[in-house]
Coordinates of C-alpha atoms and ligand atoms in Angstrom, one line a residue:
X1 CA -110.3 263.7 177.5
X2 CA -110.3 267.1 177.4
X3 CA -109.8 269.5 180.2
X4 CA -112.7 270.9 182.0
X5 CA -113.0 275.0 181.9
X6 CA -111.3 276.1 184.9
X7 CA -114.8 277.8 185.6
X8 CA -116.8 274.8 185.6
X9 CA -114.7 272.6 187.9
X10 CA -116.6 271.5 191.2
X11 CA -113.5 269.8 192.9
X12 CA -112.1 272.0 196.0
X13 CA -108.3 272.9 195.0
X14 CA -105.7 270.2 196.6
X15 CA -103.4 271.3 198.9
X16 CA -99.6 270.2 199.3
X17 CA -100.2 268.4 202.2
X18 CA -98.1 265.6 204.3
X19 CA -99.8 262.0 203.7
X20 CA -98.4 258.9 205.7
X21 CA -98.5 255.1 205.6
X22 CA -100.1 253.8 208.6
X23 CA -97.1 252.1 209.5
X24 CA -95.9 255.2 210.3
X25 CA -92.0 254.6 208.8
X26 CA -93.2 256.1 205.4
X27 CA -94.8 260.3 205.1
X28 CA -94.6 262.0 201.9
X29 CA -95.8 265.6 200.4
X30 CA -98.8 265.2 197.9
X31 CA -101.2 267.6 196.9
X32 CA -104.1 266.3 198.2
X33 CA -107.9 266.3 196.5
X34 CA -110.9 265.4 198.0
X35 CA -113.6 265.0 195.4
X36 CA -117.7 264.0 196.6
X37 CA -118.4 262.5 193.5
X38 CA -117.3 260.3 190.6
X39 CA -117.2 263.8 188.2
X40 CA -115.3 265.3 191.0
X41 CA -112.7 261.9 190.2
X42 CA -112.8 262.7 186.2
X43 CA -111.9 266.6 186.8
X44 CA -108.7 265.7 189.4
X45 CA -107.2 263.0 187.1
X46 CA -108.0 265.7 183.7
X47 CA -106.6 268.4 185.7
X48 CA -103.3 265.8 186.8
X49 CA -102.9 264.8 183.0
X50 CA -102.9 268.5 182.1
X51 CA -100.0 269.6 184.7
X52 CA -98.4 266.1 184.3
X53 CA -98.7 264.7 187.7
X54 CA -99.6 261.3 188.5
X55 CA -102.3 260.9 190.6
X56 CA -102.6 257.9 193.6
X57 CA -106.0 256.8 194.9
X58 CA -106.0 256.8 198.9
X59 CA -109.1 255.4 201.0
X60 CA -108.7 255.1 204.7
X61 CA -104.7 254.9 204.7
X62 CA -105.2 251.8 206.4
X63 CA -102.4 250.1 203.7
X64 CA -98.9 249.1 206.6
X65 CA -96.7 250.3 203.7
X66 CA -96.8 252.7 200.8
X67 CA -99.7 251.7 199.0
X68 CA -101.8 254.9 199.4
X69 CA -98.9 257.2 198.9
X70 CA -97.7 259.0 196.0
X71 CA -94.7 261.3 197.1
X72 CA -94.0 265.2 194.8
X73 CA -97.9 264.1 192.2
X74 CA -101.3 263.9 193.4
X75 CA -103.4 261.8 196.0
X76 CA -106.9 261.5 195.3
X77 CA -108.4 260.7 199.0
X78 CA -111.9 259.1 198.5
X79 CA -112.5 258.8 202.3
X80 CA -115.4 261.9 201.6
X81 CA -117.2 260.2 198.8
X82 CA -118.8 258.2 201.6
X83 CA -122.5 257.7 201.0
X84 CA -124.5 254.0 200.9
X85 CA -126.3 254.5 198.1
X86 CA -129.1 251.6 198.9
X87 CA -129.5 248.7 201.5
X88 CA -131.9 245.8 201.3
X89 CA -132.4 244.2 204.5
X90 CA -134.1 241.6 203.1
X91 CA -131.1 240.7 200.5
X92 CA -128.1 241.4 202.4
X93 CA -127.1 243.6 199.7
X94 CA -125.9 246.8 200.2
X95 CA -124.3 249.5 197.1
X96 CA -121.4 251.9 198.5
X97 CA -119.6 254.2 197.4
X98 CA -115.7 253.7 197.8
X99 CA -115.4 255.9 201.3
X100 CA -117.4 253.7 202.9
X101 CA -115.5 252.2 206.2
X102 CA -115.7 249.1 207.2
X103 CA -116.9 250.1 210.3
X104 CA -119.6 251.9 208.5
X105 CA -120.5 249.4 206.7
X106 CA -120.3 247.0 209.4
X107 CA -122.7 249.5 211.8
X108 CA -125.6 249.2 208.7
X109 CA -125.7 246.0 208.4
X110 CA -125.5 244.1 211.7
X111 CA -128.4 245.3 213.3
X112 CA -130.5 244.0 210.7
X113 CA -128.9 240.2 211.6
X114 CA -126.4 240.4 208.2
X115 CA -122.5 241.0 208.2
X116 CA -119.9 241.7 205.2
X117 CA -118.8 238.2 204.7
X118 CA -115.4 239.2 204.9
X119 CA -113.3 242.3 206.1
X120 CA -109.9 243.3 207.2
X121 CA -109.0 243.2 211.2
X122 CA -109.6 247.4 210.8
X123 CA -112.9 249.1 211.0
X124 CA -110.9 252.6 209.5
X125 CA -110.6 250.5 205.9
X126 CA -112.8 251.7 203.2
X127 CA -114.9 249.5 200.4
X128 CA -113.1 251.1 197.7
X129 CA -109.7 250.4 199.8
X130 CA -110.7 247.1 200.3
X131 CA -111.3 246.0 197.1
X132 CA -108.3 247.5 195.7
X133 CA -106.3 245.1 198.0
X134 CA -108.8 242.1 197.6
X135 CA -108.5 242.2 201.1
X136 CA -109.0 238.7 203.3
X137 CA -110.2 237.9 207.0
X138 CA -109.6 235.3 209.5
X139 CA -112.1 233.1 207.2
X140 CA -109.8 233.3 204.3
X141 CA -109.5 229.7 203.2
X142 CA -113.4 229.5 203.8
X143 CA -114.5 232.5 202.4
X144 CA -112.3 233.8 199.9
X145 CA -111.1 237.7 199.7
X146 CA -113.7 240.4 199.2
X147 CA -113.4 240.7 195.7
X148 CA -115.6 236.8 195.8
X149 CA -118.6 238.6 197.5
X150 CA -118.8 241.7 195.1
X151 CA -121.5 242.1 192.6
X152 CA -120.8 244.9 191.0
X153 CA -118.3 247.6 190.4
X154 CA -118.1 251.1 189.0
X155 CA -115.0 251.7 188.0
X156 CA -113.6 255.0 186.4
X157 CA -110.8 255.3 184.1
X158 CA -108.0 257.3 183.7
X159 CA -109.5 258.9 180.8
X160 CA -112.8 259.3 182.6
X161 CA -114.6 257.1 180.9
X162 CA -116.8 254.9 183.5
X163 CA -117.0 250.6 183.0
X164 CA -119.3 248.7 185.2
X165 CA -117.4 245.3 185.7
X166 CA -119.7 242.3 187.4
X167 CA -118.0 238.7 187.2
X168 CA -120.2 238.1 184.2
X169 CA -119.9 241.6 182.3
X170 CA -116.5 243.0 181.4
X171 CA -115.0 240.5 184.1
X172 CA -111.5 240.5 182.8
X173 CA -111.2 244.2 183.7
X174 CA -113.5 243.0 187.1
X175 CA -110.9 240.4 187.8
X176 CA -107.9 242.8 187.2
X177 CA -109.4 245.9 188.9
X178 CA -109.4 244.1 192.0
X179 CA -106.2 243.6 193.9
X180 CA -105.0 245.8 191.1
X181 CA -104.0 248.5 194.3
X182 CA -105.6 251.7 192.3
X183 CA -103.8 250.8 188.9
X184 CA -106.0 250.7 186.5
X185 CA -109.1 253.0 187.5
X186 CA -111.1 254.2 190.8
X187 CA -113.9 252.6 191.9
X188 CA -116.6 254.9 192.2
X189 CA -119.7 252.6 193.5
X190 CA -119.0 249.4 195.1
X191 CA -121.9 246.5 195.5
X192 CA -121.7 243.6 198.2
X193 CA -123.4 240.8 199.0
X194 CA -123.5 240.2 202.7
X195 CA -123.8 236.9 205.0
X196 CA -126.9 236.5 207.3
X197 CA -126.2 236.1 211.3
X198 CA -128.4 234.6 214.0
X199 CA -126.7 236.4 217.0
X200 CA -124.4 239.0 217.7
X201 CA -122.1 236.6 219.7
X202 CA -119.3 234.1 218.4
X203 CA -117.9 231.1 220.9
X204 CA -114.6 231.4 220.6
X205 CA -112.7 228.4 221.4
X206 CA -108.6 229.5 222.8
X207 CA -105.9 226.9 222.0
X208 CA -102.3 226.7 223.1
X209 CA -99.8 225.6 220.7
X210 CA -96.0 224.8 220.9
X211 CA -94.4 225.2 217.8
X212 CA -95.6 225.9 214.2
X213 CA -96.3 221.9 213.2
X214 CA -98.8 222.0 216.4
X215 CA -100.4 225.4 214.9
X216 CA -100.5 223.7 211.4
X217 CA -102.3 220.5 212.7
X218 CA -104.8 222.3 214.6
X219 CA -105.7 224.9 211.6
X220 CA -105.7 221.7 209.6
X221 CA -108.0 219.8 211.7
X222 CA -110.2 222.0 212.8
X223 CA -110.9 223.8 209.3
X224 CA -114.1 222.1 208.3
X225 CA -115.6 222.8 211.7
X226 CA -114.4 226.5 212.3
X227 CA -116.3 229.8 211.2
X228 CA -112.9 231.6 211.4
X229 CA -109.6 230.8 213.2
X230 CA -106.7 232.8 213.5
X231 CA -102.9 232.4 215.5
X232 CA -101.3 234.9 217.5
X233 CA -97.3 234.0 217.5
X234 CA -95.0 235.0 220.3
X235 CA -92.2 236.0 217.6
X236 CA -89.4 235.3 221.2
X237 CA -90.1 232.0 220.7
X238 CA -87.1 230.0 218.8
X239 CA -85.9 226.9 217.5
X240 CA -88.6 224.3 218.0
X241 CA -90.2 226.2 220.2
X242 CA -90.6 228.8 216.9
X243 CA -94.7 229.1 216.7
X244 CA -95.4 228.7 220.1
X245 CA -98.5 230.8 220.7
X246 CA -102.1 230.6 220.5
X247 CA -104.9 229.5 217.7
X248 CA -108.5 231.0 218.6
X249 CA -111.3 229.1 216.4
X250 CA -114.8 231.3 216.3
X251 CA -118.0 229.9 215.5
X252 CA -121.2 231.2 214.5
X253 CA -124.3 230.4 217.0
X254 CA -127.1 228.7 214.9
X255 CA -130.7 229.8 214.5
X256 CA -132.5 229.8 217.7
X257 CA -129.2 229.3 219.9
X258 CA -129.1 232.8 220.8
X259 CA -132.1 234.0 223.0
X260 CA -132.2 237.1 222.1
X261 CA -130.1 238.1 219.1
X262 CA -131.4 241.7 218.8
X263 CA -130.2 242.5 221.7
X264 CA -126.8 240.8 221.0
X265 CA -126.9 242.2 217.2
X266 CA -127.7 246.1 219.2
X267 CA -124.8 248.5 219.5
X268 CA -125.0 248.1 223.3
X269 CA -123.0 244.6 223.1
X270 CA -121.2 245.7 219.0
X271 CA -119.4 248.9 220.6
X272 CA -115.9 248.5 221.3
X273 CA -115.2 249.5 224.8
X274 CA -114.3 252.9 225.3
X275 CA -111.8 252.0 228.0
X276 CA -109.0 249.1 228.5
X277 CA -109.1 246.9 231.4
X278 CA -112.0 249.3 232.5
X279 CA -109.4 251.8 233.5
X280 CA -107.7 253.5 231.1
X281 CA -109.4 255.2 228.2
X282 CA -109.0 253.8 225.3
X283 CA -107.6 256.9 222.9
X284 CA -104.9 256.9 225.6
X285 CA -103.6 253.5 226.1
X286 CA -101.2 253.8 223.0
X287 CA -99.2 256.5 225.1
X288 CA -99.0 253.5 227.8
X289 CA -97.7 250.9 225.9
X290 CA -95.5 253.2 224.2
X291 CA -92.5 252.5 226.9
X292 CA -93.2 248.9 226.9
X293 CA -92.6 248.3 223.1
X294 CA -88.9 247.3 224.0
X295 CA -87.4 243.3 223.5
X296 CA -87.2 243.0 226.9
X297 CA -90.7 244.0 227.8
X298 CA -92.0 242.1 224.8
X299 CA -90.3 239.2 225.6
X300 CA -91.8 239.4 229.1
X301 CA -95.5 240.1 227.8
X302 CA -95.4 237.9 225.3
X303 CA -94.2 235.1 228.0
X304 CA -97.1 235.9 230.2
X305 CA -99.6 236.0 227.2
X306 CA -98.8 232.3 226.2
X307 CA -99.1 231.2 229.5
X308 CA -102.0 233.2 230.6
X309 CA -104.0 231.6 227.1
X310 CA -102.8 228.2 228.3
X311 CA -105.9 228.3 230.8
X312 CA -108.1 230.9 228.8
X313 CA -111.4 228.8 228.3
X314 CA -114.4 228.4 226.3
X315 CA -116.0 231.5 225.9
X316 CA -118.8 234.1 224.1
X317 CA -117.4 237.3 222.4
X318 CA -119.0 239.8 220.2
X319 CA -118.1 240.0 216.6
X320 CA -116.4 243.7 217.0
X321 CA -114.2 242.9 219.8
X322 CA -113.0 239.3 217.8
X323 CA -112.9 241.1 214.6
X324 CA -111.2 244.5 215.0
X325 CA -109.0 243.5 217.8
X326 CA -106.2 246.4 216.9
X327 CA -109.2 249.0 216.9
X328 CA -109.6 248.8 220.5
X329 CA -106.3 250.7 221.5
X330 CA -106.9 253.9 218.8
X331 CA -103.7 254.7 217.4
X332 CA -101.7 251.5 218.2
X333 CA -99.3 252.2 215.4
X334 CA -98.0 255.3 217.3
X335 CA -97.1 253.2 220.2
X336 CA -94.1 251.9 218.1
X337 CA -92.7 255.6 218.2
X338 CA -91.3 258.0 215.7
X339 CA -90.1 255.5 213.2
X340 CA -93.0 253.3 213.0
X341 CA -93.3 249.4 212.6
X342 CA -92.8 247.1 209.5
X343 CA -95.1 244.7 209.1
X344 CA -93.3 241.5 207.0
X345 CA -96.4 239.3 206.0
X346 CA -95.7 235.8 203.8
X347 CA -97.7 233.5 202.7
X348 CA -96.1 230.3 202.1
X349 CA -97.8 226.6 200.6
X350 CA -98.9 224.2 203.3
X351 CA -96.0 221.9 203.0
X352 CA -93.2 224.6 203.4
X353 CA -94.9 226.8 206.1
X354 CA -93.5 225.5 209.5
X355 CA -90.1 225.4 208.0
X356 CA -89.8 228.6 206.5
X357 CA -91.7 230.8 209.0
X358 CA -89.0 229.3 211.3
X359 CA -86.1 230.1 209.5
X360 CA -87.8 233.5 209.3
X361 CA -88.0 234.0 212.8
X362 CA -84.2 232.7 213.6
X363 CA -82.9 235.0 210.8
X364 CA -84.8 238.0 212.3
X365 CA -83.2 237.3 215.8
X366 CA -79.9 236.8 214.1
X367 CA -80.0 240.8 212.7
X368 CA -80.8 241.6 216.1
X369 CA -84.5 242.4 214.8
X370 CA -86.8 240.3 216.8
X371 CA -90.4 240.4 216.1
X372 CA -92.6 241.3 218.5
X373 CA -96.1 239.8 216.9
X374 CA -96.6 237.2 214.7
X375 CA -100.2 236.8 213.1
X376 CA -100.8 233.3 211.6
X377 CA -103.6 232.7 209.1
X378 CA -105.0 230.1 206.7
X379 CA -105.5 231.0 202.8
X380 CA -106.8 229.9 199.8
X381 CA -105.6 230.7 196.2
X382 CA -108.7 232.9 193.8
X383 CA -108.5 233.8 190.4
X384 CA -108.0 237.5 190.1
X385 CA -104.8 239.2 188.4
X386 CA -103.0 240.4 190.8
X387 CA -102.7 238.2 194.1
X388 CA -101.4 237.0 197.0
X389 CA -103.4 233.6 198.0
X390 CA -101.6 230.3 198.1
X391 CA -103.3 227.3 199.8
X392 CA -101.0 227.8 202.7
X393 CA -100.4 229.5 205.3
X394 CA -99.1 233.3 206.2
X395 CA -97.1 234.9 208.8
X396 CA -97.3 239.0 209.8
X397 CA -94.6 239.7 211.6
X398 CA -94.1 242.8 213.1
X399 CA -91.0 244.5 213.5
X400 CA -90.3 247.9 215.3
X401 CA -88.4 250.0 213.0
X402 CA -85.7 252.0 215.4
X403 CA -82.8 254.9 214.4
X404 CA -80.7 251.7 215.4
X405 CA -81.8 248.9 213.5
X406 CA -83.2 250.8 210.3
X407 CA -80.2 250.2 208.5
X408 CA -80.3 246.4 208.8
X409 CA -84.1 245.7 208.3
X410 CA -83.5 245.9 203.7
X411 CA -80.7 243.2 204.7
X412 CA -82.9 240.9 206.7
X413 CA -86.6 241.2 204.5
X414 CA -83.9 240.8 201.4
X415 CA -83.3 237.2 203.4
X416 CA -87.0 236.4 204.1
X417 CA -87.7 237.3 200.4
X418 CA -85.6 234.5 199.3
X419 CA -87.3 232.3 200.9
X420 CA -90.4 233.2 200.3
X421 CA -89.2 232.4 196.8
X422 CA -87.7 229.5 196.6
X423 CA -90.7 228.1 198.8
X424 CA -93.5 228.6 196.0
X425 CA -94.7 231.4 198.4
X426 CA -96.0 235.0 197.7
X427 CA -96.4 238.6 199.2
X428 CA -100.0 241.2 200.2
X429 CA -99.4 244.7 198.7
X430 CA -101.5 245.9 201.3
X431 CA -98.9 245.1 204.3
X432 CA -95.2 245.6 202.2
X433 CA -93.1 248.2 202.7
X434 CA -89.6 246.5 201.8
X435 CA -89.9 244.4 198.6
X436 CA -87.4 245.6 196.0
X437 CA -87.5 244.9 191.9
X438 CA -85.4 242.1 192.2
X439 CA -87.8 240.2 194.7
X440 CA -90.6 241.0 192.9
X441 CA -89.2 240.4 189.3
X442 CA -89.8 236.8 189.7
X443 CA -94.1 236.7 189.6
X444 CA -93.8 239.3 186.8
X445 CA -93.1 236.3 184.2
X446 CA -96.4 235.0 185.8
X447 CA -99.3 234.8 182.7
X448 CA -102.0 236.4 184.4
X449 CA -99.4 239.0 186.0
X450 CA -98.6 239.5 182.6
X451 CA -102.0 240.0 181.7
X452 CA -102.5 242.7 183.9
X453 CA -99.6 244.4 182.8
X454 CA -101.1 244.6 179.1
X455 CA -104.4 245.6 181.2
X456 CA -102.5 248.7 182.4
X457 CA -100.7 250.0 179.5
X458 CA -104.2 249.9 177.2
X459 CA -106.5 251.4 180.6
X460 CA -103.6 253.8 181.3
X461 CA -101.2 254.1 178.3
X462 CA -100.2 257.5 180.1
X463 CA -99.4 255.9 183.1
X464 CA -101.4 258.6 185.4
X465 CA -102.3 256.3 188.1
X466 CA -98.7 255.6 190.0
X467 CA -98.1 255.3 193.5
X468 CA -94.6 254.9 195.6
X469 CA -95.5 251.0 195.6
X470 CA -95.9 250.5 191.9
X471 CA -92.9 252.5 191.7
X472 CA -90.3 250.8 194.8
X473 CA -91.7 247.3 193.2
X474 CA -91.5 247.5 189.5
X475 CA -88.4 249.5 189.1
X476 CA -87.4 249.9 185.7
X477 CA -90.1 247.2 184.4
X478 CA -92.7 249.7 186.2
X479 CA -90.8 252.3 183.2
X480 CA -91.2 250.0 180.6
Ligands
FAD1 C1 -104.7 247.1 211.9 C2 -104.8 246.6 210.5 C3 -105.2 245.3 210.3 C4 -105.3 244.8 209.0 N1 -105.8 243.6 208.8 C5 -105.9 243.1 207.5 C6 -106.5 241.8 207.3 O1 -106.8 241.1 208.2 N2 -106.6 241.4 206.0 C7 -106.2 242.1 205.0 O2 -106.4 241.7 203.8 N3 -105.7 243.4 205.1 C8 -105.6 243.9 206.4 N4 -105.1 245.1 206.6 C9 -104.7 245.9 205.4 C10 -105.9 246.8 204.9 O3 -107.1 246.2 205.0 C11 -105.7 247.1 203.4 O4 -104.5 247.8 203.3 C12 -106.8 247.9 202.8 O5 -106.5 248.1 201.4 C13 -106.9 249.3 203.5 O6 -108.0 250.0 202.9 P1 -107.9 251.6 202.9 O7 -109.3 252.1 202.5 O8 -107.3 252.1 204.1 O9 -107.0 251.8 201.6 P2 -105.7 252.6 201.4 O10 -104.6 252.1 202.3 O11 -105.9 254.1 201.5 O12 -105.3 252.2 199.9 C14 -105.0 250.8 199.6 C15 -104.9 250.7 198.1 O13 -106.1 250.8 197.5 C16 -106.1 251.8 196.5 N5 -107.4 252.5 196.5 C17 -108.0 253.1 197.6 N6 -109.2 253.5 197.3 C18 -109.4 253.1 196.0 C19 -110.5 253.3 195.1 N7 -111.7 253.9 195.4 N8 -110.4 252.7 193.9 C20 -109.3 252.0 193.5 N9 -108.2 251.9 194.3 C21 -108.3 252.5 195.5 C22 -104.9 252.7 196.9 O14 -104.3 253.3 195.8 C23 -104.0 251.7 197.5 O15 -103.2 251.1 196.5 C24 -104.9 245.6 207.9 C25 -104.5 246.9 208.1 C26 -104.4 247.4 209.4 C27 -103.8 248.8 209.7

């Protein structure tokens, strides 16, 4: 594509700027453009081409790792190219373009009884972001990942030429494109089909459960029945006792169960509050938990949680507060200090889980890493290029990274990754910050893996769209 005329381009000049992950362990310099519209997108990556920079797309940073970075070449943040382009209320379908945040999104569409059928547990993601991961929610194994709901995309290639991909038209490209993390082009327009709600409440059932085989049955069973279900995991807990925790199941209320759904659908119950506990204001409590985030305090809180969700009952909660549960402290990543957290997530087939989520845990506490949250989810496995669905189960752990322990955490996730491996089970771009060539190397023999790869060299046979991920996980294959 030729270069535009210096004259002629629209796009404000990037700046060398620092960009971080928002797991806080990972900042790099890029120089960083902003376009506001999908020309703006063809002028950065002709303008990267011509000083030969590679260019990373970056939505709302919300990836835990280094998916949105692109240290010494270009990021291309699309966070300003934020417009809705059309809504139909009386559809539930709604066109985007790739800013968008979920919590944008979310804010158009509720009030009119409708919600995105599936989103990420952060409002700050964008559309565009989203579909790049295929992200999933707490309805995975009942709903699929994002990329099920989408119409329609617009996606622009490296060489600027523009392909709208629908599952029926060009969907090889719409099947790779998605999940593809920003490989193969940018999408410019996004279009979503949306789910219809009677009531802006969900009863939200609490159960207490010992071990990972008690979490497992109670997923298990209760999957037909449940709207969304999701397991917090005190990651203290060891042995057989490894899982203990607690499962919440949501359910929709039916048609008519809700007296007055526009009230409950209204921003007056949707807000998140904009203190904790009624005390402390929310944009501060991160500074607050700050000095807690230490094993013996965790160990502590995590004790009282269990037991304190032991005798939480039945109850009625709003879809914001159930859904963006990390959105209510602002910042929470900071409260893990200066180096930041690393968040290990696995997802492993239903007959291996319990086992090697405990052998996870017992070889973090044996590095002296111990976990301090464990998110437990249910899957299902889809048919796009690049992904990460098993019908399983998967584990986020979270570890603090410290000036201490930094050195042994590539030891340790080298351990988990083996047996991720050998248990069938695979890994979500969107969380990793620690898998290496060699752990990765074994899904690249994967056909449809494969496929994609062929995808990327004839979409980008210059190889301008790069980022730190596709770099740290491809190696010299990534080269090749
Ligand atoms: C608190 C928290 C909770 C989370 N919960 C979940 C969860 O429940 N389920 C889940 O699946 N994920 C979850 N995530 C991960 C998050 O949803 C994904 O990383 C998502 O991709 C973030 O979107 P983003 O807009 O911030 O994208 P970024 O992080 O900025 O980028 C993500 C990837 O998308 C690419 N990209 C960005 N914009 C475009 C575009 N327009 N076109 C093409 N490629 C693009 C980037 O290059 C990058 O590879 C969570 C993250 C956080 C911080």
């Amino acid at each position: 594509m030729a270069l535009p005329a210096a004259r002629h381009l629209t796009v404000p000049d990037g700046a060398w700027e620092e960009v971080a992950a928002w797991g806080v362990a990972t900042r790099v310099s890029s120089r960083v453009y902003r376009p506001r519209t999908a020309d703006e997108v063809a002028e950065v990556f002709a303008l990267a081409a011509a000083e030969g920079l590679s260019v990373g797309l970056r939505g709302g940073g919300q990836s835990i790792g280094d998916a949105s970075l692109n240290a010494g070449n270009v990021c291309l943040d699309l966070s300003g190219m934020n417009g809705i382009r059309a809504w139909d209320p009386g559809t539930g379908v709604i066109e985007v373009e790739p800013g968008v945040t979920v919590g944008r999104l979310w804010r158009t569409v509720i009030a009119d009884g409708w919600l995105p059928p599936v989103v990420p547990g952060t409002m700050l993601a964008t559309l565009g972001g989203c579909a790049a991961a295929n992200v999933h929610g707490k309805n995975h194994w009942r709903a699929g990942t994002i990329g099920e709901h989408l119409l329609e995309v617009e996606l622009a290639l490296p060489n600027g030429e523009v392909r709208r991909c629908r599952p029926t038209e060009n969907d090889d490209l719409f099947r790779a494109a998605i999940g593809s993390f920003g490989m193969l082009g940018c999408f410019t327009r996004l279009t979503l089909r949306c789910q219809r709600v009677h009531s802006g409440w969900l009863r939200v059932e609490p159960v207490a459960v010992g071990s990972f085989e008690e979490a497992i049955a109670v997923f298990e069973e209760r999957r037909s029945a449940a709207d969304y279900l999701v397991g917090w995991v005190d990651g203290f807990a060891r042995g057989p006792a490894a899982g203990r925790g607690l499962v919440h199941q949501a359910n929709h209320l039916a048609a008519g169960e809700d007296p007055d759904p526009r009230a409950s659908l209204g921003p007056a119950v949707q807000r998140l509050p904009g203190a904790i506990l009624g005390l402390v204001p929310a944009p501060l409590a991160w500074r607050l938990v700050r000095p807690l985030l230490h094993d013996p305090t965790v160990r502590l809180v995590n004790g009282v949680k269990y037991r304190l969700g032991r005798v939480e009952r039945v109850h009625r909660q709003s879809h914001t507060k159930f859904t963006f549960l990390l959105n209510r402290i602002p910042g929470w990543e900071r409260a893990y200090g200066r180096h930041g957290l690393v968040q290990y997530q696995s997802f492993i087939p239903v007959a291996h889980a319990a086992r090697v989520f405990r052998a996870q845990i017992a070889l973090a506490h044996e590095a002296g890493v111990p976990p301090y949250m464990g998110i437990f989810k249910r899957h299902r496995p889809d048919d796009f290029l690049v992904s990460y669905g098993v019908d399983g189960f998967s584990l986020g752990l979270d570890f603090k990274v410290t000036r201490a322990n930094r050195a042994r955490l590539p030891a340790l996730t080298a351990r988990l990754d083996r047996l991720v491996i050998e248990a069938g089970g695979r890994f979500y771009l969107a969380k990793d910050s620690t898998l290496t060539p060699s752990s990765f190397a074994p899904y690249l023999a994967e056909p449809r893996l494969q496929r994609f790869l062929a995808l990327k060299r004839s979409c980008d046979p210059g190889r301008l769209l790069e980022t730190n991920l596709f770099r740290r996980i491809l190696g010299a294959a990534g080269a090749a």
